[in-house]
Short mmCIF file of C-alpha atoms in Angstrom, two decimals:
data_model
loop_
_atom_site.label_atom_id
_atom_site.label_comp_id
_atom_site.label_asym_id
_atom_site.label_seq_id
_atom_site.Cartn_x
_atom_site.Cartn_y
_atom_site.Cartn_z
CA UNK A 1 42.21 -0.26 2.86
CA UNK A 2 44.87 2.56 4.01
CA UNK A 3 43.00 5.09 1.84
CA UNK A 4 39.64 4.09 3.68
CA UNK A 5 41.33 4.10 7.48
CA UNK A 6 43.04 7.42 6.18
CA UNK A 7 39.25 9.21 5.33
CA UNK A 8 38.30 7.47 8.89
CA UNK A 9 40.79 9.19 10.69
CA UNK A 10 40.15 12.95 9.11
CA UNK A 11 36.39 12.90 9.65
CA UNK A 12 37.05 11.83 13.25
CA UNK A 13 39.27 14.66 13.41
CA UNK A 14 37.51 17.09 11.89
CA UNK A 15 34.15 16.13 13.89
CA UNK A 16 36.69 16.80 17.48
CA UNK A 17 37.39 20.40 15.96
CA UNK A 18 34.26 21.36 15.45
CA UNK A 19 33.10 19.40 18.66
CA UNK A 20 36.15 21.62 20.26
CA UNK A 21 34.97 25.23 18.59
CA UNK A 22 30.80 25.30 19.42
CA UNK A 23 31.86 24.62 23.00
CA UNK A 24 34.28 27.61 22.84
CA UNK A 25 31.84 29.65 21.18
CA UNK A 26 29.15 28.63 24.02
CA UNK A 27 31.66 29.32 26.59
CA UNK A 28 32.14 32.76 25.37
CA UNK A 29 28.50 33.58 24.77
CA UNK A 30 27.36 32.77 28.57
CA UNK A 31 27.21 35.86 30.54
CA UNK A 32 27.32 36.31 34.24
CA UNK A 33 24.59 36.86 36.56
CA UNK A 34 24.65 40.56 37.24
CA UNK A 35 24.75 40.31 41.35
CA UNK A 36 22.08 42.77 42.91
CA UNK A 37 22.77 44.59 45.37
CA UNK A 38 21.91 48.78 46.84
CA UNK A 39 18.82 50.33 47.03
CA UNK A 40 16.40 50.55 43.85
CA UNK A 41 13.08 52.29 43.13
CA UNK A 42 10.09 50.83 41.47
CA UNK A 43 9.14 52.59 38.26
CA UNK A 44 6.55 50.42 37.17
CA UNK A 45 4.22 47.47 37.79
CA UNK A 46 2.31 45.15 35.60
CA UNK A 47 3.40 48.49 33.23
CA UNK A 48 1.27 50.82 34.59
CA UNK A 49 3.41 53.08 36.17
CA UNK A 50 3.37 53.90 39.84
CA UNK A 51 1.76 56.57 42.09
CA UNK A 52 4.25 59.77 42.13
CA UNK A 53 4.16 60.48 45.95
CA UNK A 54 4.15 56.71 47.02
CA UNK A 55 7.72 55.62 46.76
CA UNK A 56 8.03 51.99 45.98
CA UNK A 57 11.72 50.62 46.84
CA UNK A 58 13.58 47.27 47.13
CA UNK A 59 16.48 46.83 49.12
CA UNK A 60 18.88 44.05 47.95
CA UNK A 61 20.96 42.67 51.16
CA UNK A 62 24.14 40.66 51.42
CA UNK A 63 22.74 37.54 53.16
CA UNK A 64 19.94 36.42 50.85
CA UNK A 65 17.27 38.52 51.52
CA UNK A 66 15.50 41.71 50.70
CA UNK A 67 13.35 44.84 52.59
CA UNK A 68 11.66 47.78 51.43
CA UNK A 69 8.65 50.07 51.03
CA UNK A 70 5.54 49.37 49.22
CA UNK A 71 5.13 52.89 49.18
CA UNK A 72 2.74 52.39 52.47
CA UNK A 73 4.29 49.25 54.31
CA UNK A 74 7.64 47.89 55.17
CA UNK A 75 7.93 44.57 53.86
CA UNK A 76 11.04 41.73 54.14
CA UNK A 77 11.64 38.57 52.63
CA UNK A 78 13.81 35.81 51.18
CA UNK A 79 15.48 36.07 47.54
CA UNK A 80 16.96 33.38 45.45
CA UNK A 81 18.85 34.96 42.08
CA UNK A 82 20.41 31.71 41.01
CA UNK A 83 21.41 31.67 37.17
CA UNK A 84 19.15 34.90 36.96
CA UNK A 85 15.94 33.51 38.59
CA UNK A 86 14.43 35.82 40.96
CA UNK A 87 12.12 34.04 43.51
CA UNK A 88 10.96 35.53 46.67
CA UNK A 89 9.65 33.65 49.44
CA UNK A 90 8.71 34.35 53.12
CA UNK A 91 7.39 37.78 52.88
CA UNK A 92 5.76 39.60 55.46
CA UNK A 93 5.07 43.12 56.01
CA UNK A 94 3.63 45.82 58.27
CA UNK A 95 -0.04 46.54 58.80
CA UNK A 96 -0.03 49.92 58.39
CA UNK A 97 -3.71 51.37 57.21
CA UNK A 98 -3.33 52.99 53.71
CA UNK A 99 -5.11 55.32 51.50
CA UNK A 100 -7.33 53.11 49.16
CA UNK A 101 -5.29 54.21 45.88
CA UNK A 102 -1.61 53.02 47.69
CA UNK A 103 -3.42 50.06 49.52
CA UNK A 104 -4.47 48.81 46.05
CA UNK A 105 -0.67 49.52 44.72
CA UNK A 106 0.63 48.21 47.48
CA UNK A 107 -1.00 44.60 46.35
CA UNK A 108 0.18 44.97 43.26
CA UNK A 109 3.47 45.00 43.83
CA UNK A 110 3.56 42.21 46.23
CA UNK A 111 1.26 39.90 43.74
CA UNK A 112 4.24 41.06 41.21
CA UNK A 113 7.07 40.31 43.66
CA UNK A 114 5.76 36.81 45.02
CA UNK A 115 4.39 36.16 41.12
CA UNK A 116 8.34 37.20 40.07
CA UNK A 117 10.29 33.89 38.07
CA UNK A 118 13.63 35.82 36.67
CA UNK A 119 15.17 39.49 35.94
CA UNK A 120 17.35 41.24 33.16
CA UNK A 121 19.05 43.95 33.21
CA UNK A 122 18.55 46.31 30.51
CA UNK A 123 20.92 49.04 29.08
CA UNK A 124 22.44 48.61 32.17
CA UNK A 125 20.31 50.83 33.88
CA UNK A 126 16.90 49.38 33.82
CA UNK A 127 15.96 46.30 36.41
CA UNK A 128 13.41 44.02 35.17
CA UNK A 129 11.40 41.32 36.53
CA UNK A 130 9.43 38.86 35.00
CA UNK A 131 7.01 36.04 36.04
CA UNK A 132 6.59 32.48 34.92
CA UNK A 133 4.68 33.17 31.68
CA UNK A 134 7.27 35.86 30.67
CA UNK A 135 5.34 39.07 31.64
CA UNK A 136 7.50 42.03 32.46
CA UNK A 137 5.93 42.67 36.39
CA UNK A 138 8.29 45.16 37.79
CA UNK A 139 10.50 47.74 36.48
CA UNK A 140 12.74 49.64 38.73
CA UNK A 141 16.26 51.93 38.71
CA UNK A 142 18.96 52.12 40.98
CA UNK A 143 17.89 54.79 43.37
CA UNK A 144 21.16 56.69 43.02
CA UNK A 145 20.07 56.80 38.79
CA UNK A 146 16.81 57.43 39.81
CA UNK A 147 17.37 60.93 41.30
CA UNK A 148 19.26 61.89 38.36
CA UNK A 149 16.47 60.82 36.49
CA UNK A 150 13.77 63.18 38.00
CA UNK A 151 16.02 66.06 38.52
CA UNK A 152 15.18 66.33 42.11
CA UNK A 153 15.61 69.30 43.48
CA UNK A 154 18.36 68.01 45.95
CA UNK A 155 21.26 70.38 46.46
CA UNK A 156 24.72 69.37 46.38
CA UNK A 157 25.23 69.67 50.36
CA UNK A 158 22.08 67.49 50.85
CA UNK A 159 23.04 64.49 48.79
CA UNK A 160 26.52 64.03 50.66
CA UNK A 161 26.60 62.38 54.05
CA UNK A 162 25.12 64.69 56.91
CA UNK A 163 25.93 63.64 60.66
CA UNK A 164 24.28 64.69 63.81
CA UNK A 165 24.89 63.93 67.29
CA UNK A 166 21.73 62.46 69.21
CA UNK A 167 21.51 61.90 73.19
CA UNK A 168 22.21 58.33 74.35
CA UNK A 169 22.38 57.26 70.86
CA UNK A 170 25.51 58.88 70.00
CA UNK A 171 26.84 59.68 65.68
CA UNK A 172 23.82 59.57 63.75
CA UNK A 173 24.36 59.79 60.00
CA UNK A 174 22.12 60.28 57.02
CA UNK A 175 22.13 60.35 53.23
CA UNK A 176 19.68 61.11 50.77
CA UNK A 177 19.22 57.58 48.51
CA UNK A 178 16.08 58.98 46.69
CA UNK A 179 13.71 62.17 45.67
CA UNK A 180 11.86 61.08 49.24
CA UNK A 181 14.37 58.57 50.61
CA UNK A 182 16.80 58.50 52.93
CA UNK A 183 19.30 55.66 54.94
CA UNK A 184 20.21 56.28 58.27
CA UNK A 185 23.38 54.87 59.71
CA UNK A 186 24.23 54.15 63.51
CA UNK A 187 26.62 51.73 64.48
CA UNK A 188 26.91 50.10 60.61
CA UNK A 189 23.26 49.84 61.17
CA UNK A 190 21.23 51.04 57.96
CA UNK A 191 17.78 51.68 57.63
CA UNK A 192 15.75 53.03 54.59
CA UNK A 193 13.06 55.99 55.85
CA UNK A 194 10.94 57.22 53.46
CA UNK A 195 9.34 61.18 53.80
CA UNK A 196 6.14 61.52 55.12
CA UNK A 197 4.03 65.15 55.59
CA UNK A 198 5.06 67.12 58.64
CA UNK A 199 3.72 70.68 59.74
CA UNK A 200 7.15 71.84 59.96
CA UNK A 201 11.26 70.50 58.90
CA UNK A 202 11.77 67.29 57.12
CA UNK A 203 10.14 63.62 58.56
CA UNK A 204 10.84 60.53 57.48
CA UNK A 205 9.74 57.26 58.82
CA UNK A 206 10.56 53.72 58.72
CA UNK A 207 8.73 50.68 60.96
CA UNK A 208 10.51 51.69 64.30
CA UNK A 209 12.18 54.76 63.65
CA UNK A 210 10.98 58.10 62.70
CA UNK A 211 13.80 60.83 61.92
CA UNK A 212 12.77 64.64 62.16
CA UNK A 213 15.34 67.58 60.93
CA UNK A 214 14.69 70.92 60.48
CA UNK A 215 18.19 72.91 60.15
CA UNK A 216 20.59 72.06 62.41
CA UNK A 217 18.45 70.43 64.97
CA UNK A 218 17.20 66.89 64.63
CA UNK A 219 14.90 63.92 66.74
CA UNK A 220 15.87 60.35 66.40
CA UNK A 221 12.83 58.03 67.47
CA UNK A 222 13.25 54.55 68.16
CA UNK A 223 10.58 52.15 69.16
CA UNK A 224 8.58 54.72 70.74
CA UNK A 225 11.35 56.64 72.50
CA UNK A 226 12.95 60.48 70.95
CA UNK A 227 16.12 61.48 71.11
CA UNK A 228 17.19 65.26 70.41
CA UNK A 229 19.84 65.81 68.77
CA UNK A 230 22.39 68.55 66.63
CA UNK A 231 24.04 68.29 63.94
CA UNK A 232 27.79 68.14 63.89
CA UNK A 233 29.46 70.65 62.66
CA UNK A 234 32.61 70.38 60.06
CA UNK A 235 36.03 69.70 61.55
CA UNK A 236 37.80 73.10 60.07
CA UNK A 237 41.34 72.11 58.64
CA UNK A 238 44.48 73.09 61.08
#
């Protein structure tokens, strides 16, 4: 009877160690969620690439939800990224009238964004997001990677933080984020403007804000109203 209760014991035992090592080997296999967060550009949807001069972008923000450009419209809306699921609810956007090539993008992307079920991350570099039946919908880079990417043609000066002074408004500053992109800062306020055509300088345009530069001189516009303004000028060391 010993020799019985003795064989009891040692598969009991040996059942708790391996019990003990698959959890430790589950443990250490489980990954974390990669958090999102920044500015990235849409590369492709439903993998059929995207329009060159229509910059698609998604804008990951601290409290839950995300903005951005559908290369026409703004667009805003709510984001869950539990345990990698990516679900977006609550979207609206503006009514701008687009071309009939970008207004047809433009529904593509939102049928991929509200159609979205999880992401990866791949090679570290590469955001993707899938639906419900496990079709890749979007692909998109960090827009930071994304002008390395293209080689745009952005000198060194450009890319850095530029600051300009603008009437009422006060320190304006800007930074390029993208090949057409840039964020404006006032007051710890950011906004993402995207480049549209202009006659003459640089213009970039959001829902209510439109930023011109051309040189030094600049013209903030905010919900209909301009202000001028200059750029500041480099404090020269004592």
């Amino acid at each position: 009877m010993f020799p019985t209760f003795k064989m009891l014991f040692f598969v009991m035992f040996s059942s708790t160690l391996v019990a003990c090592a698959s959890h430790n080997q589950k443990n250490e296999t489980v990954s974390e969620t990669p958090t999102l967060t920044g500015t990235w550009q849409v590369e492709d949807i439903d993998q059929g690439g995207v329009i060159d001069n229509a910059m698609v972008t998604i804008e990951f923000l601290e409290d839950g939800r995300i903005s951005g450009s559908t290369g026409c419209n703004r667009f805003s809306g709510s984001l869950k990224t539990e345990d990698a699921t990516f679900v977006v609810s609550k979207t609206i956007t503006t009514r701008r009238a687009c071309v009939p090539a970008i207004a047809k993008q433009e529904q593509r992307f939102l049928s991929a964004l509200n159609e979205a079920a999880y992401f990866k991350v791949e090679a570290d570099t590469w955001l993707v997001i899938f639906d419900a039946s496990h079709q890749p919908r979007l692909k998109l880079i960090e827009t930071t990677l994304s002008t390395q990417l293209h080689k745009d043609p952005i000198d060194k000066a450009a890319s850095q933080a530029n600051t300009f002074q603008c009437e009422q408004i006060g320190e304006v500053n800007f930074r390029f984020v993208g090949p057409e992109t840039i964020k404006v800062s006032i007051d710890n306020q950011q906004t993402i403007l995207n480049r549209q055509q202009s006659a003459s300088g640089a213009k970039y345009t959001a829902e209510n804000m439109t930023f011109w530069n051309k040189g030094n001189k600049a013209q903030l516009s905010l919900n209909g109203l301009a202000y001028p303004c200059v750029k500041s000028l480099p404090r020269k060391p004592r």
